[in-house]
């Protein structure tokens, strides 16, 4: 409003300019997409035209048959392992992340050195993707579910530390100041202001990481030979597509279910 | 005998000077308003007094103690005897009213008792009494995020009062409130000063409010204390000196 007055722009001209910007942006996007498809020789039109054919092939070859269904108990068993591993990795990482976030956040850092260390370690961790972690631990620990756990743990730790630091600064900075002013000690401030103010948001982040980790666990399992990812690769490599597709289906169902559950939990805590 | 003695207080943020050589004394039980344009150093002054920020130079004596020399437990104890009220209330909104009020007792408790939230019956009774005094007896167990702005600020006052403070520092306590809630808050501050004898040092944006409530006004401009006197001496000319060129546009009734 005030900037309009300062620039002496009439509302009509202002909105016309906005529309023009939007149009140019859309044209730019179309151009970039077209350019990219030319460069990569990916024809969008062909891709769309192929959809019916792909769908037909999928129904013919990927629908789980009786043999695939008979393997369901084993699949569910592995799936359960995977869920457990994701939850464990998320919970374990959230404890460590909480400590690092307290040390690193602007509001609660005890001193600059700790804060710098905590932030640096977390941000290095965060920039290494989970697949890279899997490969790193694969080299040191070989194919095992522990390797998968470690990969998920470190990727989660990096992400959660950053998310927790932001949550602490956003949710508790003002009350932390009030408690300090009243003479509260550092540990009192953490227990009485930081935790009650930021815990629900932090739990929401942990739930998000559980969801994410169940998805990544599939990928990590492919690499580390554990859990549901391993199951998939066994069926896939032995060309048992119908069983492999049942694995995929069950993953999708579980991911959706977990998302529904965590949304319900979020509604209660937030 | 002065409760608060500020002498040649100076504060630098990097190279820029937020407070220059500020000297004044406040007697026990006075109602003092601090006015000045934004950026003149009002918040900085208040925060130096309870050491939320560290002064660069000068001295502050509160209740015969050299505030700037305090550390650790001694600093906690000095802070416990100074209440503070904020523009944005600074409550833990997910906690109930009484939980927030009891936070005012933390400075007197052992770390572990405070961490676990173990308050004595006496402290709880005191918290409820203070809430009654502020007309919040029906909201004791209400979560703070369900309160109006004026009610939140009263919880802030209650939290300061259970500290049993000699002085309460207020940083623009009414700047986020509508006029009628603002009046209620200012009236409570006046009652606290008159009935309980607690010294009030309050930063205000509104000159008319300062003139109506304060016995004494401190005027700041660019970190300098440029006015120190009773409201009756705060005429147009002096206001102009405090607010500089802005004065012509000031709305004063
Ligand atoms: N944390 C800070 N870092 C750097 N400069 C600051 C900081 N806080 C305040 N200042 C500066 O100090 C001066 C006084 O600020 P402040 O005490 O907030 O004034 P007021 O409360 O009167 O508006 C201003 O120029 C402000 O920009
Ligand atoms: Mg201010």
PDB file of N, CA and C in Angstrom, chain A residues 98 101-102 105-110 164-199 202, chain B residues 47 50-53 76 79 84 86 88-95 100 103-104 106-107 159 163:
ATOM      1  N   UNK A  98      17.969 -33.739  19.177  1.00  0.00           N
ATOM      2  CA  UNK A  98      17.482 -32.806  20.191  1.00  0.00           C
ATOM      3  C   UNK A  98      18.661 -32.173  20.928  1.00  0.00           C
ATOM      4  N   UNK A 101      20.434 -29.831  18.626  1.00  0.00           N
ATOM      5  CA  UNK A 101      19.638 -28.634  18.348  1.00  0.00           C
ATOM      6  C   UNK A 101      19.707 -27.651  19.516  1.00  0.00           C
ATOM      7  N   UNK A 102      19.686 -28.190  20.736  1.00  0.00           N
ATOM      8  CA  UNK A 102      19.819 -27.327  21.918  1.00  0.00           C
ATOM      9  C   UNK A 102      21.177 -26.623  21.890  1.00  0.00           C
ATOM     10  N   UNK A 105      21.071 -24.111  18.511  1.00  0.00           N
ATOM     11  CA  UNK A 105      20.090 -23.077  18.185  1.00  0.00           C
ATOM     12  C   UNK A 105      20.481 -21.731  18.788  1.00  0.00           C
ATOM     13  N   UNK A 106      20.093 -20.679  18.113  1.00  0.00           N
ATOM     14  CA  UNK A 106      20.444 -19.325  18.554  1.00  0.00           C
ATOM     15  C   UNK A 106      19.903 -19.064  19.963  1.00  0.00           C
ATOM     16  N   UNK A 107      18.707 -19.589  20.219  1.00  0.00           N
ATOM     17  CA  UNK A 107      18.045 -19.323  21.499  1.00  0.00           C
ATOM     18  C   UNK A 107      18.709 -20.023  22.674  1.00  0.00           C
ATOM     19  N   UNK A 108      19.193 -21.263  22.465  1.00  0.00           N
ATOM     20  CA  UNK A 108      19.614 -22.062  23.618  1.00  0.00           C
ATOM     21  C   UNK A 108      21.089 -22.430  23.623  1.00  0.00           C
ATOM     22  N   UNK A 109      21.863 -21.934  22.670  1.00  0.00           N
ATOM     23  CA  UNK A 109      23.259 -22.370  22.639  1.00  0.00           C
ATOM     24  C   UNK A 109      23.999 -21.919  23.907  1.00  0.00           C
ATOM     25  N   UNK A 110      24.744 -22.846  24.525  1.00  0.00           N
ATOM     26  CA  UNK A 110      25.480 -22.461  25.720  1.00  0.00           C
ATOM     27  C   UNK A 110      26.680 -21.581  25.379  1.00  0.00           C
ATOM     28  N   UNK A 164      14.767 -29.129  14.168  1.00  0.00           N
ATOM     29  CA  UNK A 164      14.590 -28.854  15.600  1.00  0.00           C
ATOM     30  C   UNK A 164      15.138 -27.465  15.954  1.00  0.00           C
ATOM     31  N   UNK A 165      16.290 -27.106  15.392  1.00  0.00           N
ATOM     32  CA  UNK A 165      16.866 -25.788  15.705  1.00  0.00           C
ATOM     33  C   UNK A 165      15.892 -24.690  15.303  1.00  0.00           C
ATOM     34  N   UNK A 166      15.318 -24.835  14.102  1.00  0.00           N
ATOM     35  CA  UNK A 166      14.366 -23.818  13.648  1.00  0.00           C
ATOM     36  C   UNK A 166      13.130 -23.801  14.538  1.00  0.00           C
ATOM     37  N   UNK A 167      12.668 -24.995  14.932  1.00  0.00           N
ATOM     38  CA  UNK A 167      11.497 -25.064  15.804  1.00  0.00           C
ATOM     39  C   UNK A 167      11.766 -24.369  17.140  1.00  0.00           C
ATOM     40  N   UNK A 168      12.922 -24.635  17.717  1.00  0.00           N
ATOM     41  CA  UNK A 168      13.256 -24.028  19.009  1.00  0.00           C
ATOM     42  C   UNK A 168      13.288 -22.511  18.891  1.00  0.00           C
ATOM     43  N   UNK A 169      13.958 -22.020  17.842  1.00  0.00           N
ATOM     44  CA  UNK A 169      14.072 -20.567  17.703  1.00  0.00           C
ATOM     45  C   UNK A 169      12.711 -19.923  17.481  1.00  0.00           C
ATOM     46  N   UNK A 170      11.861 -20.614  16.697  1.00  0.00           N
ATOM     47  CA  UNK A 170      10.568 -20.042  16.374  1.00  0.00           C
ATOM     48  C   UNK A 170       9.607 -20.099  17.563  1.00  0.00           C
ATOM     49  N   UNK A 171       9.569 -21.273  18.211  1.00  0.00           N
ATOM     50  CA  UNK A 171       8.519 -21.488  19.209  1.00  0.00           C
ATOM     51  C   UNK A 171       8.879 -20.959  20.582  1.00  0.00           C
ATOM     52  N   UNK A 172      10.186 -20.898  20.903  1.00  0.00           N
ATOM     53  CA  UNK A 172      10.474 -20.638  22.305  1.00  0.00           C
ATOM     54  C   UNK A 172      11.336 -19.426  22.593  1.00  0.00           C
ATOM     55  N   UNK A 173      11.833 -18.737  21.553  1.00  0.00           N
ATOM     56  CA  UNK A 173      12.772 -17.642  21.815  1.00  0.00           C
ATOM     57  C   UNK A 173      12.206 -16.624  22.806  1.00  0.00           C
ATOM     58  N   UNK A 174      10.941 -16.239  22.654  1.00  0.00           N
ATOM     59  CA  UNK A 174      10.414 -15.163  23.483  1.00  0.00           C
ATOM     60  C   UNK A 174      10.206 -15.619  24.923  1.00  0.00           C
ATOM     61  N   UNK A 175       9.716 -16.850  25.120  1.00  0.00           N
ATOM     62  CA  UNK A 175       9.506 -17.286  26.500  1.00  0.00           C
ATOM     63  C   UNK A 175      10.838 -17.593  27.192  1.00  0.00           C
ATOM     64  N   UNK A 176      11.829 -18.034  26.412  1.00  0.00           N
ATOM     65  CA  UNK A 176      13.155 -18.267  26.988  1.00  0.00           C
ATOM     66  C   UNK A 176      13.682 -16.969  27.595  1.00  0.00           C
ATOM     67  N   UNK A 177      13.491 -15.894  26.860  1.00  0.00           N
ATOM     68  CA  UNK A 177      13.934 -14.584  27.329  1.00  0.00           C
ATOM     69  C   UNK A 177      13.235 -14.212  28.649  1.00  0.00           C
ATOM     70  N   UNK A 178      11.926 -14.468  28.713  1.00  0.00           N
ATOM     71  CA  UNK A 178      11.169 -14.122  29.917  1.00  0.00           C
ATOM     72  C   UNK A 178      11.653 -14.924  31.122  1.00  0.00           C
ATOM     73  N   UNK A 179      11.918 -16.219  30.908  1.00  0.00           N
ATOM     74  CA  UNK A 179      12.365 -17.040  32.032  1.00  0.00           C
ATOM     75  C   UNK A 179      13.765 -16.664  32.487  1.00  0.00           C
ATOM     76  N   UNK A 180      14.625 -16.340  31.522  1.00  0.00           N
ATOM     77  CA  UNK A 180      15.969 -15.874  31.905  1.00  0.00           C
ATOM     78  C   UNK A 180      15.862 -14.608  32.740  1.00  0.00           C
ATOM     79  N   UNK A 181      14.973 -13.709  32.304  1.00  0.00           N
ATOM     80  CA  UNK A 181      14.805 -12.451  33.024  1.00  0.00           C
ATOM     81  C   UNK A 181      14.300 -12.687  34.440  1.00  0.00           C
ATOM     82  N   UNK A 182      13.563 -13.784  34.647  1.00  0.00           N
ATOM     83  CA  UNK A 182      13.033 -14.065  35.983  1.00  0.00           C
ATOM     84  C   UNK A 182      14.053 -14.800  36.852  1.00  0.00           C
ATOM     85  N   UNK A 183      15.231 -15.067  36.300  1.00  0.00           N
ATOM     86  CA  UNK A 183      16.280 -15.703  37.095  1.00  0.00           C
ATOM     87  C   UNK A 183      16.351 -17.212  36.956  1.00  0.00           C
ATOM     88  N   UNK A 184      15.664 -17.783  35.968  1.00  0.00           N
ATOM     89  CA  UNK A 184      15.696 -19.232  35.781  1.00  0.00           C
ATOM     90  C   UNK A 184      17.083 -19.674  35.316  1.00  0.00           C
ATOM     91  N   UNK A 185      17.495 -20.890  35.728  1.00  0.00           N
ATOM     92  CA  UNK A 185      18.784 -21.425  35.296  1.00  0.00           C
ATOM     93  C   UNK A 185      18.633 -22.023  33.893  1.00  0.00           C
ATOM     94  N   UNK A 186      19.787 -22.354  33.310  1.00  0.00           N
ATOM     95  CA  UNK A 186      19.781 -22.884  31.945  1.00  0.00           C
ATOM     96  C   UNK A 186      18.902 -24.136  31.831  1.00  0.00           C
ATOM     97  N   UNK A 187      19.088 -25.072  32.756  1.00  0.00           N
ATOM     98  CA  UNK A 187      18.315 -26.312  32.653  1.00  0.00           C
ATOM     99  C   UNK A 187      16.824 -26.058  32.926  1.00  0.00           C
ATOM    100  N   UNK A 188      16.521 -25.114  33.786  1.00  0.00           N
ATOM    101  CA  UNK A 188      15.116 -24.759  34.018  1.00  0.00           C
ATOM    102  C   UNK A 188      14.493 -24.171  32.751  1.00  0.00           C
ATOM    103  N   UNK A 189      15.261 -23.331  32.074  1.00  0.00           N
ATOM    104  CA  UNK A 189      14.755 -22.725  30.837  1.00  0.00           C
ATOM    105  C   UNK A 189      14.442 -23.809  29.802  1.00  0.00           C
ATOM    106  N   UNK A 190      15.357 -24.786  29.668  1.00  0.00           N
ATOM    107  CA  UNK A 190      15.139 -25.867  28.704  1.00  0.00           C
ATOM    108  C   UNK A 190      13.875 -26.650  29.083  1.00  0.00           C
ATOM    109  N   UNK A 191      13.769 -27.020  30.375  1.00  0.00           N
ATOM    110  CA  UNK A 191      12.668 -27.886  30.800  1.00  0.00           C
ATOM    111  C   UNK A 191      11.331 -27.159  30.823  1.00  0.00           C
ATOM    112  N   UNK A 192      11.329 -25.887  31.215  1.00  0.00           N
ATOM    113  CA  UNK A 192      10.065 -25.193  31.427  1.00  0.00           C
ATOM    114  C   UNK A 192       9.592 -24.352  30.244  1.00  0.00           C
ATOM    115  N   UNK A 193      10.509 -23.955  29.365  1.00  0.00           N
ATOM    116  CA  UNK A 193      10.085 -23.152  28.219  1.00  0.00           C
ATOM    117  C   UNK A 193      10.343 -23.858  26.890  1.00  0.00           C
ATOM    118  N   UNK A 194      11.597 -24.279  26.654  1.00  0.00           N
ATOM    119  CA  UNK A 194      11.941 -24.823  25.334  1.00  0.00           C
ATOM    120  C   UNK A 194      11.149 -26.094  25.035  1.00  0.00           C
ATOM    121  N   UNK A 195      11.151 -27.040  25.982  1.00  0.00           N
ATOM    122  CA  UNK A 195      10.492 -28.317  25.706  1.00  0.00           C
ATOM    123  C   UNK A 195       8.976 -28.168  25.554  1.00  0.00           C
ATOM    124  N   UNK A 196       8.287 -27.550  26.513  1.00  0.00           N
ATOM    125  CA  UNK A 196       6.830 -27.435  26.304  1.00  0.00           C
ATOM    126  C   UNK A 196       6.460 -26.631  25.058  1.00  0.00           C
ATOM    127  N   UNK A 197       7.242 -25.624  24.726  1.00  0.00           N
ATOM    128  CA  UNK A 197       6.868 -24.797  23.567  1.00  0.00           C
ATOM    129  C   UNK A 197       7.150 -25.509  22.253  1.00  0.00           C
ATOM    130  N   UNK A 198       8.218 -26.322  22.185  1.00  0.00           N
ATOM    131  CA  UNK A 198       8.561 -26.866  20.870  1.00  0.00           C
ATOM    132  C   UNK A 198       8.308 -28.362  20.705  1.00  0.00           C
ATOM    133  N   UNK A 199       7.968 -29.067  21.781  1.00  0.00           N
ATOM    134  CA  UNK A 199       7.820 -30.520  21.662  1.00  0.00           C
ATOM    135  C   UNK A 199       6.788 -30.968  20.610  1.00  0.00           C
ATOM    136  N   UNK A 202       8.194 -30.606  17.233  1.00  0.00           N
ATOM    137  CA  UNK A 202       9.285 -31.570  17.050  1.00  0.00           C
ATOM    138  C   UNK A 202       8.733 -32.968  16.788  1.00  0.00           C
TER     139      UNK A 202
ATOM    140  N   UNK B  47      16.991  -3.675  29.187  1.00  0.00           N
ATOM    141  CA  UNK B  47      17.670  -4.971  29.156  1.00  0.00           C
ATOM    142  C   UNK B  47      19.034  -4.957  29.813  1.00  0.00           C
ATOM    143  N   UNK B  50      18.528  -5.689  33.775  1.00  0.00           N
ATOM    144  CA  UNK B  50      18.490  -7.072  34.288  1.00  0.00           C
ATOM    145  C   UNK B  50      19.451  -7.988  33.538  1.00  0.00           C
ATOM    146  N   UNK B  51      20.390  -7.372  32.823  1.00  0.00           N
ATOM    147  CA  UNK B  51      21.489  -8.118  32.193  1.00  0.00           C
ATOM    148  C   UNK B  51      21.036  -9.094  31.106  1.00  0.00           C
ATOM    149  N   UNK B  52      19.889  -8.833  30.471  1.00  0.00           N
ATOM    150  CA  UNK B  52      19.572  -9.640  29.298  1.00  0.00           C
ATOM    151  C   UNK B  52      20.568  -9.301  28.203  1.00  0.00           C
ATOM    152  N   UNK B  53      21.096  -8.052  28.258  1.00  0.00           N
ATOM    153  CA  UNK B  53      22.254  -7.723  27.432  1.00  0.00           C
ATOM    154  C   UNK B  53      23.310  -7.089  28.340  1.00  0.00           C
ATOM    155  N   UNK B  76      21.333 -14.768  38.956  1.00  0.00           N
ATOM    156  CA  UNK B  76      19.974 -15.340  38.968  1.00  0.00           C
ATOM    157  C   UNK B  76      19.164 -14.721  40.098  1.00  0.00           C
ATOM    158  N   UNK B  79      18.181 -11.144  39.379  1.00  0.00           N
ATOM    159  CA  UNK B  79      17.113 -11.114  38.374  1.00  0.00           C
ATOM    160  C   UNK B  79      15.776 -11.493  38.978  1.00  0.00           C
ATOM    161  N   UNK B  84       9.794  -8.506  34.907  1.00  0.00           N
ATOM    162  CA  UNK B  84       9.855  -7.917  33.563  1.00  0.00           C
ATOM    163  C   UNK B  84       8.588  -8.258  32.789  1.00  0.00           C
ATOM    164  N   UNK B  86       6.735  -7.805  28.877  1.00  0.00           N
ATOM    165  CA  UNK B  86       7.156  -7.617  27.490  1.00  0.00           C
ATOM    166  C   UNK B  86       6.001  -7.162  26.593  1.00  0.00           C
ATOM    167  N   UNK B  88       5.273  -8.403  23.728  1.00  0.00           N
ATOM    168  CA  UNK B  88       4.604  -9.577  23.148  1.00  0.00           C
ATOM    169  C   UNK B  88       4.348 -10.657  24.188  1.00  0.00           C
ATOM    170  N   UNK B  89       4.258 -10.276  25.434  1.00  0.00           N
ATOM    171  CA  UNK B  89       3.872 -11.123  26.584  1.00  0.00           C
ATOM    172  C   UNK B  89       4.896 -12.213  26.922  1.00  0.00           C
ATOM    173  N   UNK B  90       5.500 -12.829  25.875  1.00  0.00           N
ATOM    174  CA  UNK B  90       6.528 -13.855  26.064  1.00  0.00           C
ATOM    175  C   UNK B  90       6.120 -14.969  27.032  1.00  0.00           C
ATOM    176  N   UNK B  91       4.926 -15.512  26.821  1.00  0.00           N
ATOM    177  CA  UNK B  91       4.470 -16.644  27.622  1.00  0.00           C
ATOM    178  C   UNK B  91       4.766 -17.942  26.879  1.00  0.00           C
ATOM    179  N   UNK B  92       4.691 -19.064  27.601  1.00  0.00           N
ATOM    180  CA  UNK B  92       4.718 -20.367  26.945  1.00  0.00           C
ATOM    181  C   UNK B  92       3.258 -20.714  26.668  1.00  0.00           C
ATOM    182  N   UNK B  93       2.836 -20.477  25.425  1.00  0.00           N
ATOM    183  CA  UNK B  93       1.396 -20.489  25.134  1.00  0.00           C
ATOM    184  C   UNK B  93       0.731 -21.846  25.267  1.00  0.00           C
ATOM    185  N   UNK B  94       1.541 -22.938  25.201  1.00  0.00           N
ATOM    186  CA  UNK B  94       0.929 -24.264  25.321  1.00  0.00           C
ATOM    187  C   UNK B  94       0.692 -24.654  26.767  1.00  0.00           C
ATOM    188  N   UNK B  95       1.230 -23.873  27.678  1.00  0.00           N
ATOM    189  CA  UNK B  95       1.026 -24.189  29.088  1.00  0.00           C
ATOM    190  C   UNK B  95      -0.158 -23.385  29.623  1.00  0.00           C
ATOM    191  N   UNK B 100       2.397 -20.779  33.722  1.00  0.00           N
ATOM    192  CA  UNK B 100       3.178 -19.618  33.313  1.00  0.00           C
ATOM    193  C   UNK B 100       3.462 -18.682  34.482  1.00  0.00           C
ATOM    194  N   UNK B 103       6.300 -19.816  36.671  1.00  0.00           N
ATOM    195  CA  UNK B 103       7.646 -19.599  36.110  1.00  0.00           C
ATOM    196  C   UNK B 103       8.348 -18.441  36.812  1.00  0.00           C
ATOM    197  N   UNK B 104       7.555 -17.516  37.326  1.00  0.00           N
ATOM    198  CA  UNK B 104       8.132 -16.390  38.057  1.00  0.00           C
ATOM    199  C   UNK B 104       8.867 -16.811  39.323  1.00  0.00           C
ATOM    200  N   UNK B 106      10.929 -19.491  39.440  1.00  0.00           N
ATOM    201  CA  UNK B 106      12.093 -20.322  39.108  1.00  0.00           C
ATOM    202  C   UNK B 106      13.399 -19.768  39.672  1.00  0.00           C
ATOM    203  N   UNK B 107      13.519 -18.438  39.689  1.00  0.00           N
ATOM    204  CA  UNK B 107      14.759 -17.827  40.163  1.00  0.00           C
ATOM    205  C   UNK B 107      15.056 -18.113  41.619  1.00  0.00           C
ATOM    206  N   UNK B 159       3.044 -13.179  36.429  1.00  0.00           N
ATOM    207  CA  UNK B 159       4.330 -13.880  36.494  1.00  0.00           C
ATOM    208  C   UNK B 159       5.395 -12.992  37.149  1.00  0.00           C
ATOM    209  N   UNK B 163       7.249 -13.059  41.588  1.00  0.00           N
ATOM    210  CA  UNK B 163       8.679 -12.967  41.886  1.00  0.00           C
ATOM    211  C   UNK B 163       8.927 -12.166  43.168  1.00  0.00           C
TER     212      UNK B 163
END
